[in-house]
Amino acid sequence: MTELTADLYDEHGEDLQSVATQFQSLGGRARFSGPIRTVSCFEDNALVKSILATPGNGAVLVVDGAGSLRSALMGDMIAESAVAHGWAGVIINGAIRDRVAIGALDLGVKALGSNPRKSAKRGFGTADAVVEIDGVSFIPGRTVYCDEDGILVER
């Protein structure tokens, strides 16, 4: 990503949606962008793990964990898999774990926080459907832009 989100917003204005929720930047790559892929799950990361183990081709996985901070939806091993498979980043409306190790990876990661507790692995959830976080629609295939200032999404 070469342009900053503030510059993108100045140039494109209301063609972009701005996420007001203050996600923490936890990955080794602070600036990232790419086409959106989605997962919606609640305290169960089986879909997150399986999707990040497939070719990412520079995409960003947006995970709607309903804002739960009770267990982590991604740890260092899943994040390492994302890097190995060419994902640009992951946005998690929930928690991660292993934040020091994830911070050393060449992967953009935005999440609400961290919790060392593992999540369930039953495979409950949906993939590649429209996800709404903080009133912003993340539509698979559209582009998301992330940096230190926040998150912008194509309408």
C-alpha positions as a Python dict, from the first residue, in 0.01 Angstrom:
ca = {
    (1, 'M'): (0, 0, 0),
    (2, 'T'): (153, 329, -103),
    (3, 'E'): (-117, 584, -15),
    (4, 'L'): (-213, 650, 344),
    (5, 'T'): (-576, 612, 446),
    (6, 'A'): (-606, 985, 521),
    (7, 'D'): (-489, 1067, 168),
    (8, 'L'): (-721, 804, 20),
    (9, 'Y'): (-1014, 950, 210),
    (10, 'D'): (-924, 1303, 100),
    (11, 'E'): (-918, 1185, -261),
    (12, 'H'): (-1223, 954, -262),
    (13, 'G'): (-1438, 1078, 29),
    (14, 'E'): (-1776, 911, 57),
    (15, 'D'): (-1678, 638, -191),
    (16, 'L'): (-1503, 488, 113),
    (17, 'Q'): (-1646, 375, 446),
    (18, 'S'): (-1443, 451, 758),
    (19, 'V'): (-1445, 212, 1054),
    (20, 'A'): (-1477, 413, 1376),
    (21, 'T'): (-1390, 124, 1609),
    (22, 'Q'): (-1035, 167, 1736),
    (23, 'F'): (-868, -158, 1632),
    (24, 'Q'): (-515, -219, 1759),
    (25, 'S'): (-240, -268, 1502),
    (26, 'L'): (-74, -593, 1615),
    (27, 'G'): (107, -734, 1312),
    (28, 'G'): (454, -665, 1180),
    (29, 'R'): (308, -479, 880),
    (30, 'A'): (126, -160, 986),
    (31, 'R'): (8, -70, 635),
    (32, 'F'): (-175, -324, 424),
    (33, 'S'): (-458, -352, 177),
    (34, 'G'): (-618, -604, -52),
    (35, 'P'): (-937, -768, -166),
    (36, 'I'): (-1169, -871, 114),
    (37, 'R'): (-1242, -1231, 217),
    (38, 'T'): (-1464, -1287, 521),
    (39, 'V'): (-1539, -1523, 807),
    (40, 'S'): (-1812, -1482, 1063),
    (41, 'C'): (-1761, -1694, 1374),
    (42, 'F'): (-1804, -1676, 1749),
    (43, 'E'): (-1526, -1802, 1975),
    (44, 'D'): (-1444, -2075, 1720),
    (45, 'N'): (-1145, -2034, 1488),
    (46, 'A'): (-1162, -2352, 1276),
    (47, 'L'): (-1275, -2158, 966),
    (48, 'V'): (-1012, -1890, 1022),
    (49, 'K'): (-741, -2156, 1037),
    (50, 'S'): (-862, -2342, 728),
    (51, 'I'): (-903, -2031, 511),
    (52, 'L'): (-565, -1883, 608),
    (53, 'A'): (-408, -2217, 504),
    (54, 'T'): (-520, -2155, 143),
    (55, 'P'): (-360, -1920, -112),
    (56, 'G'): (-430, -1561, -7),
    (57, 'N'): (-303, -1388, -320),
    (58, 'G'): (-263, -1062, -127),
    (59, 'A'): (-614, -1067, 21),
    (60, 'V'): (-722, -949, 366),
    (61, 'L'): (-932, -1184, 580),
    (62, 'V'): (-1195, -994, 779),
    (63, 'V'): (-1311, -1200, 1078),
    (64, 'D'): (-1627, -1097, 1258),
    (65, 'G'): (-1596, -1255, 1599),
    (66, 'A'): (-1883, -1040, 1733),
    (67, 'G'): (-1633, -837, 1936),
    (68, 'S'): (-1572, -1119, 2184),
    (69, 'L'): (-1250, -1090, 2380),
    (70, 'R'): (-1311, -1412, 2577),
    (71, 'S'): (-1089, -1625, 2352),
    (72, 'A'): (-841, -1572, 2070),
    (73, 'L'): (-942, -1630, 1708),
    (74, 'M'): (-582, -1634, 1582),
    (75, 'G'): (-245, -1725, 1729),
    (76, 'D'): (109, -1732, 1598),
    (77, 'M'): (79, -2065, 1413),
    (78, 'I'): (-227, -1956, 1216),
    (79, 'A'): (-62, -1619, 1146),
    (80, 'E'): (254, -1793, 1022),
    (81, 'S'): (35, -2000, 790),
    (82, 'A'): (-122, -1678, 657),
    (83, 'V'): (223, -1538, 577),
    (84, 'A'): (332, -1862, 409),
    (85, 'H'): (17, -1860, 194),
    (86, 'G'): (47, -1498, 76),
    (87, 'W'): (-218, -1316, 277),
    (88, 'A'): (-167, -938, 314),
    (89, 'G'): (-344, -918, 646),
    (90, 'V'): (-620, -1009, 888),
    (91, 'I'): (-876, -785, 1060),
    (92, 'I'): (-1034, -950, 1363),
    (93, 'N'): (-1339, -811, 1540),
    (94, 'G'): (-1224, -1003, 1846),
    (95, 'A'): (-900, -1115, 2009),
    (96, 'I'): (-572, -1273, 1904),
    (97, 'R'): (-301, -1439, 2115),
    (98, 'D'): (79, -1465, 2081),
    (99, 'R'): (90, -1094, 2005),
    (100, 'V'): (471, -1064, 2038),
    (101, 'A'): (530, -1341, 1783),
    (102, 'I'): (261, -1202, 1551),
    (103, 'G'): (416, -857, 1579),
    (104, 'A'): (737, -998, 1430),
    (105, 'L'): (562, -1141, 1121),
    (106, 'D'): (531, -969, 783),
    (107, 'L'): (153, -964, 814),
    (108, 'G'): (-95, -686, 874),
    (109, 'V'): (-309, -762, 1179),
    (110, 'K'): (-576, -546, 1332),
    (111, 'A'): (-772, -680, 1629),
    (112, 'L'): (-956, -549, 1934),
    (113, 'G'): (-701, -694, 2176),
    (114, 'S'): (-555, -1020, 2300),
    (115, 'N'): (-638, -1310, 2527),
    (116, 'P'): (-419, -1620, 2584),
    (117, 'R'): (-726, -1847, 2594),
    (118, 'K'): (-773, -2072, 2289),
    (119, 'S'): (-1102, -2072, 2102),
    (120, 'A'): (-1319, -2372, 2017),
    (121, 'K'): (-1250, -2565, 1697),
    (122, 'R'): (-1589, -2702, 1600),
    (123, 'G'): (-1606, -2531, 1260),
    (124, 'F'): (-1914, -2319, 1331),
    (125, 'G'): (-1948, -2005, 1123),
    (126, 'T'): (-1977, -1881, 765),
    (127, 'A'): (-1724, -1779, 503),
    (128, 'D'): (-1730, -1531, 215),
    (129, 'A'): (-2057, -1359, 310),
    (130, 'V'): (-2101, -986, 371),
    (131, 'V'): (-1984, -897, 722),
    (132, 'E'): (-2085, -579, 902),
    (133, 'I'): (-1861, -430, 1170),
    (134, 'D'): (-1943, -97, 1332),
    (135, 'G'): (-2197, -20, 1058),
    (136, 'V'): (-1942, -77, 779),
    (137, 'S'): (-2008, -350, 522),
    (138, 'F'): (-1713, -570, 429),
    (139, 'I'): (-1812, -716, 93),
    (140, 'P'): (-1599, -1002, -40),
    (141, 'G'): (-1396, -887, -341),
    (142, 'R'): (-1404, -516, -252),
    (143, 'T'): (-1083, -353, -128),
    (144, 'V'): (-994, -272, 232),
    (145, 'Y'): (-714, -30, 325),
    (146, 'C'): (-545, -30, 667),
    (147, 'D'): (-273, 176, 829),
    (148, 'E'): (-190, 346, 1158),
    (149, 'D'): (-489, 582, 1120),
    (150, 'G'): (-751, 313, 1074),
    (151, 'I'): (-951, 110, 826),
    (152, 'L'): (-1124, 219, 504),
    (153, 'V'): (-1350, 0, 289),
    (154, 'E'): (-1470, 48, -67),
    (155, 'R'): (-1847, 97, -91),
}
